[in-house]
Short mmCIF file of C-alpha atoms and ligand atoms in Angstrom, two decimals:
data_model
loop_
_atom_site.label_atom_id
_atom_site.label_comp_id
_atom_site.label_asym_id
_atom_site.label_seq_id
_atom_site.Cartn_x
_atom_site.Cartn_y
_atom_site.Cartn_z
CA MET Q 1 13.15 -24.70 6.12
CA ILE Q 2 16.45 -23.70 4.57
CA PRO Q 3 16.62 -21.47 1.47
CA ALA Q 4 18.35 -22.61 -1.73
CA ALA Q 5 21.89 -21.22 -2.06
CA PHE Q 6 22.20 -17.64 -3.31
CA ASP Q 7 24.82 -14.94 -3.71
CA TYR Q 8 24.46 -11.77 -1.67
CA VAL Q 9 25.49 -8.18 -2.44
CA ARG Q 10 24.84 -5.19 -0.19
CA ALA Q 11 24.29 -2.36 -2.67
CA SER Q 12 25.74 0.99 -1.65
CA SER Q 13 23.77 3.11 -4.14
CA LEU Q 14 20.59 3.03 -6.17
CA ALA Q 15 22.70 3.02 -9.36
CA GLN Q 16 24.54 -0.10 -8.19
CA ALA Q 17 21.29 -1.90 -7.32
CA ILE Q 18 19.86 -1.09 -10.75
CA GLU Q 19 23.03 -2.23 -12.50
CA LEU Q 20 22.94 -5.55 -10.61
CA LEU Q 21 19.28 -6.01 -11.55
CA ARG Q 22 20.03 -5.24 -15.19
CA ASP Q 23 22.96 -7.70 -15.25
CA ASN Q 24 20.86 -10.48 -13.65
CA PRO Q 25 17.46 -10.12 -15.34
CA ASP Q 26 16.04 -13.49 -14.28
CA GLY Q 27 17.93 -14.47 -11.19
CA ALA Q 28 18.06 -11.45 -8.85
CA LYS Q 29 15.77 -10.18 -6.09
CA LEU Q 30 15.93 -6.99 -4.07
CA LEU Q 31 15.96 -7.37 -0.30
CA ALA Q 32 14.49 -4.52 1.78
CA GLY Q 33 13.07 -5.41 5.22
CA GLY Q 34 13.00 -9.09 4.31
CA HIS Q 35 9.73 -9.77 6.12
CA THR Q 36 8.09 -11.13 3.01
CA LEU Q 37 11.10 -12.26 1.01
CA LEU Q 38 12.92 -14.25 3.71
CA PRO Q 39 9.91 -16.46 4.54
CA ALA Q 40 9.42 -16.95 0.77
CA LEU Q 41 13.07 -18.06 0.43
CA LYS Q 42 12.78 -20.42 3.38
CA LEU Q 43 9.65 -21.99 1.92
CA ARG Q 44 11.39 -22.08 -1.48
CA LEU Q 45 8.56 -20.08 -3.00
CA ALA Q 46 11.41 -17.94 -4.38
CA SER Q 47 14.92 -19.15 -5.22
CA PRO Q 48 16.89 -16.21 -6.64
CA GLU Q 49 20.54 -16.71 -7.55
CA LEU Q 50 21.39 -13.25 -6.22
CA LEU Q 51 20.00 -11.19 -3.35
CA ILE Q 52 20.63 -7.46 -3.71
CA ASP Q 53 20.32 -5.95 -0.25
CA ILE Q 54 19.11 -2.36 -0.68
CA GLY Q 55 18.75 -1.75 3.06
CA GLY Q 56 21.76 0.57 3.25
CA ILE Q 57 20.87 2.92 0.38
CA SER Q 58 20.36 6.31 2.02
CA GLU Q 59 18.90 7.89 -1.18
CA ILE Q 60 15.64 5.98 -0.71
CA LYS Q 61 15.22 6.46 3.04
CA GLY Q 62 13.31 9.02 5.05
CA ILE Q 63 10.30 11.31 4.97
CA GLU Q 64 10.47 14.78 3.38
CA VAL Q 65 7.63 17.24 4.00
CA GLY Q 66 7.60 19.76 1.16
CA GLU Q 67 5.44 22.77 0.23
CA THR Q 68 3.23 20.85 -2.16
CA HIS Q 69 4.09 17.19 -1.55
CA VAL Q 70 5.22 14.73 1.05
CA LYS Q 71 7.85 12.27 -0.16
CA ILE Q 72 8.37 8.94 1.58
CA GLY Q 73 11.49 6.94 0.72
CA ALA Q 74 10.82 3.32 -0.17
CA LEU Q 75 12.94 2.05 2.74
CA THR Q 76 10.88 3.88 5.36
CA THR Q 77 9.71 1.27 7.83
CA HIS Q 78 6.15 0.83 9.04
CA ALA Q 79 7.37 1.84 12.54
CA GLU Q 80 8.87 5.09 11.18
CA LEU Q 81 5.59 5.89 9.44
CA LEU Q 82 3.76 5.28 12.69
CA ALA Q 83 6.14 7.45 14.71
CA SER Q 84 6.72 10.40 12.36
CA GLU Q 85 5.12 13.53 13.86
CA PRO Q 86 5.59 15.75 10.76
CA LEU Q 87 3.96 13.09 8.58
CA ASN Q 88 1.08 12.35 10.94
CA GLN Q 89 0.32 16.03 11.48
CA ILE Q 90 -0.58 16.18 7.80
CA PHE Q 91 -1.76 12.60 7.26
CA PRO Q 92 -2.80 10.96 10.56
CA VAL Q 93 -4.02 8.06 8.44
CA PHE Q 94 -0.42 6.75 8.40
CA ARG Q 95 -0.53 6.23 12.17
CA GLU Q 96 -3.99 4.75 11.94
CA ALA Q 97 -2.95 2.20 9.31
CA ALA Q 98 0.50 1.39 10.72
CA ASN Q 99 -1.10 0.69 14.10
CA VAL Q 100 -3.11 -2.19 12.64
CA LEU Q 101 -0.35 -3.52 10.37
CA ALA Q 102 1.25 -6.71 11.71
CA ASP Q 103 3.12 -6.47 15.03
CA PRO Q 104 5.97 -4.29 16.35
CA GLN Q 105 8.67 -6.74 15.20
CA VAL Q 106 7.42 -6.70 11.60
CA ARG Q 107 6.86 -2.94 11.71
CA ASN Q 108 10.45 -2.37 12.80
CA ARG Q 109 11.89 -4.09 9.74
CA GLY Q 110 9.22 -4.09 7.00
CA THR Q 111 9.21 -1.15 4.59
CA ILE Q 112 6.46 0.65 2.72
CA GLY Q 113 8.39 0.20 -0.55
CA GLY Q 114 8.67 -3.56 0.02
CA SER Q 115 4.96 -3.76 0.80
CA LEU Q 116 3.91 -1.83 -2.33
CA ALA Q 117 6.37 -3.64 -4.61
CA ASN Q 118 5.23 -7.00 -3.29
CA ALA Q 119 1.55 -6.12 -4.00
CA ASP Q 120 0.10 -8.73 -1.68
CA PRO Q 121 -3.65 -8.41 -2.30
CA ALA Q 122 -4.19 -8.28 1.48
CA ALA Q 123 -1.52 -5.67 2.33
CA ASP Q 124 -2.58 -2.43 4.01
CA TRP Q 125 -0.48 0.32 2.38
CA PRO Q 126 -1.88 -0.15 -1.15
CA ALA Q 127 -5.33 1.04 0.01
CA VAL Q 128 -3.81 4.05 1.77
CA VAL Q 129 -1.67 5.22 -1.16
CA LEU Q 130 -4.68 4.89 -3.47
CA ALA Q 131 -6.87 7.03 -1.21
CA LEU Q 132 -4.05 9.60 -0.95
CA ARG Q 133 -3.73 9.67 -4.77
CA ALA Q 134 -0.02 9.07 -4.39
CA GLU Q 135 2.47 8.70 -7.19
CA ILE Q 136 5.05 5.95 -7.16
CA GLU Q 137 8.58 7.07 -8.10
CA ILE Q 138 10.48 4.34 -9.91
CA ALA Q 139 14.18 4.24 -10.79
CA GLY Q 140 15.54 1.92 -13.46
CA ALA Q 141 18.22 1.42 -16.08
CA ALA Q 142 16.23 3.66 -18.46
CA GLY Q 143 16.01 6.50 -15.90
CA ARG Q 144 13.28 7.69 -13.54
CA ARG Q 145 9.55 7.56 -14.06
CA THR Q 146 6.43 8.19 -12.01
CA VAL Q 147 3.30 6.05 -12.01
CA PRO Q 148 0.01 7.03 -10.34
CA ALA Q 149 -0.79 4.56 -7.55
CA GLU Q 150 -3.97 3.70 -9.40
CA ASP Q 151 -1.94 2.27 -12.31
CA PHE Q 152 0.74 0.67 -10.15
CA PHE Q 153 -1.17 -2.37 -8.86
CA VAL Q 154 -1.71 -4.58 -11.88
CA ASP Q 155 -2.63 -8.05 -10.59
CA ILE Q 156 -2.03 -10.41 -7.71
CA PHE Q 157 1.61 -9.84 -6.57
CA THR Q 158 2.14 -7.90 -9.82
CA THR Q 159 2.90 -4.21 -10.25
CA ALA Q 160 3.96 -1.81 -12.99
CA LEU Q 161 7.62 -2.32 -11.96
CA GLU Q 162 9.90 -3.75 -14.66
CA PRO Q 163 12.46 -6.40 -13.62
CA ASP Q 164 15.34 -3.87 -13.68
CA GLU Q 165 13.48 -1.22 -11.66
CA VAL Q 166 13.47 -0.19 -8.01
CA LEU Q 167 10.59 1.49 -6.23
CA ALA Q 168 12.35 4.61 -4.96
CA ALA Q 169 9.70 6.71 -3.22
CA ILE Q 170 6.04 7.53 -2.72
CA ARG Q 171 5.03 11.10 -3.50
CA ILE Q 172 1.78 12.37 -1.99
CA PRO Q 173 0.15 15.71 -2.78
CA ARG Q 174 -0.64 17.71 0.35
CA PRO Q 175 -4.35 17.46 1.15
CA LYS Q 176 -6.78 20.15 0.04
CA PRO Q 177 -8.09 22.22 2.98
CA GLY Q 178 -10.74 20.40 4.98
CA THR Q 179 -9.82 16.93 3.73
CA ARG Q 180 -9.81 14.10 6.27
CA TYR Q 181 -8.75 10.49 5.80
CA THR Q 182 -9.35 7.25 7.62
CA TYR Q 183 -8.38 3.57 7.32
CA ARG Q 184 -10.47 0.63 8.51
CA LYS Q 185 -9.52 -3.01 8.40
CA ILE Q 186 -11.03 -6.37 9.10
CA ARG Q 187 -8.00 -8.46 10.12
CA HIS Q 188 -7.64 -12.09 9.27
CA PRO Q 189 -7.56 -13.75 12.71
CA ALA Q 190 -4.55 -15.93 11.86
CA SER Q 191 -2.33 -13.76 9.65
CA GLY Q 192 -3.42 -10.26 10.68
CA PHE Q 193 -3.51 -9.23 7.01
CA ALA Q 194 -6.61 -7.43 5.66
CA VAL Q 195 -9.59 -9.57 4.75
CA VAL Q 196 -10.90 -6.22 3.60
CA GLY Q 197 -9.27 -2.83 4.23
CA VAL Q 198 -10.76 0.51 3.25
CA ALA Q 199 -8.97 3.87 3.15
CA ALA Q 200 -11.10 6.91 2.40
CA GLY Q 201 -10.63 10.65 2.17
CA VAL Q 202 -13.42 13.23 2.10
CA GLN Q 203 -13.30 16.97 1.46
CA MET Q 204 -16.48 18.82 2.46
CA GLN Q 205 -17.59 22.26 1.30
CA GLY Q 206 -20.27 23.17 3.80
CA ASP Q 207 -22.69 20.24 3.78
CA ILE Q 208 -21.70 19.07 0.31
CA VAL Q 209 -19.01 16.58 -0.67
CA ALA Q 210 -16.43 18.40 -2.79
CA ASP Q 211 -14.12 15.41 -3.24
CA VAL Q 212 -13.85 11.77 -2.18
CA SER Q 213 -11.09 9.23 -2.69
CA ILE Q 214 -11.32 5.56 -1.81
CA GLY Q 215 -8.77 2.74 -1.84
CA ILE Q 216 -9.74 -0.85 -1.12
CA THR Q 217 -7.47 -3.79 -0.32
CA GLY Q 218 -7.94 -7.43 0.63
CA ALA Q 219 -11.09 -7.89 -1.41
CA ALA Q 220 -9.79 -8.53 -4.92
CA ASN Q 221 -6.67 -9.61 -6.85
CA HIS Q 222 -5.12 -6.23 -6.23
CA ALA Q 223 -5.96 -3.02 -4.40
CA PHE Q 224 -8.28 -0.74 -6.37
CA VAL Q 225 -10.01 2.64 -6.33
CA GLY Q 226 -13.71 2.76 -5.36
CA ARG Q 227 -14.55 5.11 -8.19
CA ALA Q 228 -18.28 4.37 -8.43
CA ALA Q 229 -18.78 5.57 -4.85
CA SER Q 230 -16.71 8.75 -5.38
CA ASP Q 231 -18.52 9.64 -8.60
CA PHE Q 232 -21.86 9.14 -6.86
CA LEU Q 233 -21.04 11.16 -3.73
CA ILE Q 234 -19.40 14.26 -5.21
CA GLY Q 235 -21.85 17.18 -5.07
CA LYS Q 236 -24.17 15.42 -2.60
CA ALA Q 237 -24.68 15.55 1.15
CA LEU Q 238 -22.80 12.91 3.15
CA SER Q 239 -26.07 11.55 4.51
CA GLN Q 240 -26.61 8.01 5.78
CA ASP Q 241 -28.70 7.23 2.69
CA ASN Q 242 -26.08 8.50 0.24
CA ILE Q 243 -23.28 6.72 2.11
CA GLY Q 244 -25.26 3.47 2.06
CA GLU Q 245 -25.91 3.81 -1.68
CA ALA Q 246 -22.27 4.61 -2.45
CA ALA Q 247 -20.94 1.71 -0.36
CA LYS Q 248 -23.39 -0.68 -1.99
CA MET Q 249 -22.24 0.37 -5.47
CA VAL Q 250 -18.61 -0.63 -4.79
CA GLY Q 251 -19.57 -3.92 -3.09
CA ASP Q 252 -21.91 -4.79 -5.96
CA ILE Q 253 -19.41 -4.27 -8.78
CA THR Q 254 -16.31 -5.79 -7.20
CA GLU Q 255 -15.20 -9.27 -8.22
CA CYS Q 256 -14.04 -10.51 -4.84
CA LEU Q 257 -11.51 -13.14 -3.85
CA SER Q 258 -12.91 -16.24 -2.24
CA ASP Q 259 -11.34 -18.61 0.28
CA ARG Q 260 -12.40 -20.83 3.14
CA TYR Q 261 -12.30 -18.00 5.64
CA ALA Q 262 -14.02 -15.35 3.52
CA PRO Q 263 -16.14 -16.33 0.50
CA ALA Q 264 -16.60 -13.68 -2.19
CA GLU Q 265 -20.11 -12.68 -1.04
CA TYR Q 266 -18.81 -12.13 2.50
CA ARG Q 267 -15.94 -9.95 1.24
CA ALA Q 268 -18.40 -7.93 -0.87
CA ASP Q 269 -20.50 -7.41 2.26
CA LEU Q 270 -17.43 -6.32 4.19
CA ILE Q 271 -16.69 -3.72 1.51
CA ARG Q 272 -20.23 -2.33 1.87
CA ILE Q 273 -20.03 -2.29 5.67
CA GLU Q 274 -16.47 -1.00 6.09
CA LEU Q 275 -16.73 1.63 3.36
CA GLY Q 276 -20.01 2.77 4.90
CA ARG Q 277 -18.39 3.00 8.34
CA ALA Q 278 -15.35 4.84 6.97
CA LEU Q 279 -17.50 7.44 5.21
CA LEU Q 280 -19.76 7.79 8.24
CA ALA Q 281 -16.71 8.45 10.43
CA LEU Q 282 -15.62 11.19 8.02
CA SER Q 283 -19.09 12.74 7.96
CA SER Q 284 -19.06 13.87 11.61
C1 FAD N 301 4.11 -12.08 10.59
C2 FAD N 301 3.86 -11.05 9.52
C3 FAD N 301 2.70 -10.32 9.55
C4 FAD N 301 2.45 -9.36 8.57
N1 FAD N 301 1.28 -8.65 8.63
C5 FAD N 301 1.04 -7.72 7.69
C6 FAD N 301 -0.16 -6.95 7.73
O1 FAD N 301 -1.02 -7.08 8.61
N2 FAD N 301 -0.36 -6.03 6.75
C7 FAD N 301 0.56 -5.81 5.76
O2 FAD N 301 0.33 -4.97 4.91
N3 FAD N 301 1.71 -6.51 5.71
C8 FAD N 301 1.97 -7.44 6.65
N4 FAD N 301 3.14 -8.15 6.59
C9 FAD N 301 4.10 -7.90 5.49
C10 FAD N 301 5.11 -6.85 5.93
O3 FAD N 301 4.46 -5.60 5.92
C11 FAD N 301 6.32 -6.80 4.99
O4 FAD N 301 7.28 -6.05 5.64
C12 FAD N 301 6.10 -6.15 3.63
O5 FAD N 301 5.10 -6.78 2.91
C13 FAD N 301 7.33 -6.28 2.75
O6 FAD N 301 8.24 -5.31 3.10
P1 FAD N 301 9.75 -5.67 3.28
O7 FAD N 301 10.47 -4.37 3.39
O8 FAD N 301 9.89 -6.64 4.39
O9 FAD N 301 10.12 -6.32 1.85
P2 FAD N 301 10.98 -7.59 1.46
O10 FAD N 301 10.48 -8.81 2.14
O11 FAD N 301 12.42 -7.29 1.59
O12 FAD N 301 10.62 -7.65 -0.11
C14 FAD N 301 9.33 -8.00 -0.54
C15 FAD N 301 9.32 -8.04 -2.08
O13 FAD N 301 9.38 -6.71 -2.60
C16 FAD N 301 10.58 -6.54 -3.40
N5 FAD N 301 11.08 -5.20 -3.02
C17 FAD N 301 11.35 -4.76 -1.78
N6 FAD N 301 11.69 -3.46 -1.80
C18 FAD N 301 11.62 -3.07 -3.10
C19 FAD N 301 11.84 -1.83 -3.77
N7 FAD N 301 12.18 -0.73 -3.12
N8 FAD N 301 11.68 -1.81 -5.13
C20 FAD N 301 11.30 -2.93 -5.81
N9 FAD N 301 11.08 -4.11 -5.23
C21 FAD N 301 11.24 -4.19 -3.89
C22 FAD N 301 11.50 -7.68 -3.00
O14 FAD N 301 12.37 -8.03 -4.04
C23 FAD N 301 10.50 -8.79 -2.69
O15 FAD N 301 10.08 -9.40 -3.88
C24 FAD N 301 3.41 -9.12 7.54
C25 FAD N 301 4.60 -9.86 7.51
C26 FAD N 301 4.84 -10.82 8.50
C27 FAD N 301 6.13 -11.59 8.46
#
């Protein structure tokens, strides 16, 4: 398939990209890695008049490890997240998740910012940033703002981004001592996307759960926090019974997507099973 005709500008700064978005409120699209947008153009699912290539904007590239936070530029590729030693020393969950995301070709071009901004209900990073309690840094014509990941994913392919805004970075608080994270995914056999993906973090104090965070993708219209399970587990032992009860709570209350491959009841079961397995892995 051949895309509809469009104009193309390679933005040299964030300010220029924002100005172009502001001047073309209905007809412009940002281009990052292109691994979602280009197929959409070819299939004519999107036909913007202007493509604003942000791939060369150095301000939104790279990984910074700070005293209190880790900051990941929106243009950081999946492959860079997989390979970064400083990042994975603190959050090995990035390697775990990037390893099961697509294939090396997609990982070399696709960006975490593009994935989060696109908000595909089956994408992997949304679950991870929710479990990490990340904040999304957004730059727009009205200035900068920060949105907790939990409020960023609004609906299917819909986020808190306004049309004239760019996702600039992901800011993650350093983990509290003793916190461990994991990501588990049931891959769709054809697309490789998550039928259900679960990211979880657990902080233990002795035998008692001091904190839990859970992000779930693939199951519903958008990635969400498994709050019922966290509320239930905090202050309890991470026993098989408690894990089973917590996982059941999230599966029971989630309104799941349904398709020919995975009906809603099956997805709800996968939440129960995969969340249970993730918590069990963090209990040992
Ligand atoms: C074969 C294949 C397999 C895949 N498998 C998986 C998988 O298993 N798991 C998974 O999670 N993903 C998967 N993906 C998607 C892949 O991760 C994409 O790279 C990602 O979803 C989009 O990132 P991108 O940088 O390519 O964005 P682009 O395609 O350039 O853009 C995607 C959308 O986000 C917008 N956008 C991009 N960057 C920004 C920004 N900084 N601010 C605001 N808006 C922005 C664009 O305007 C566009 O609407 C797969 C893709 C392919 C082609």
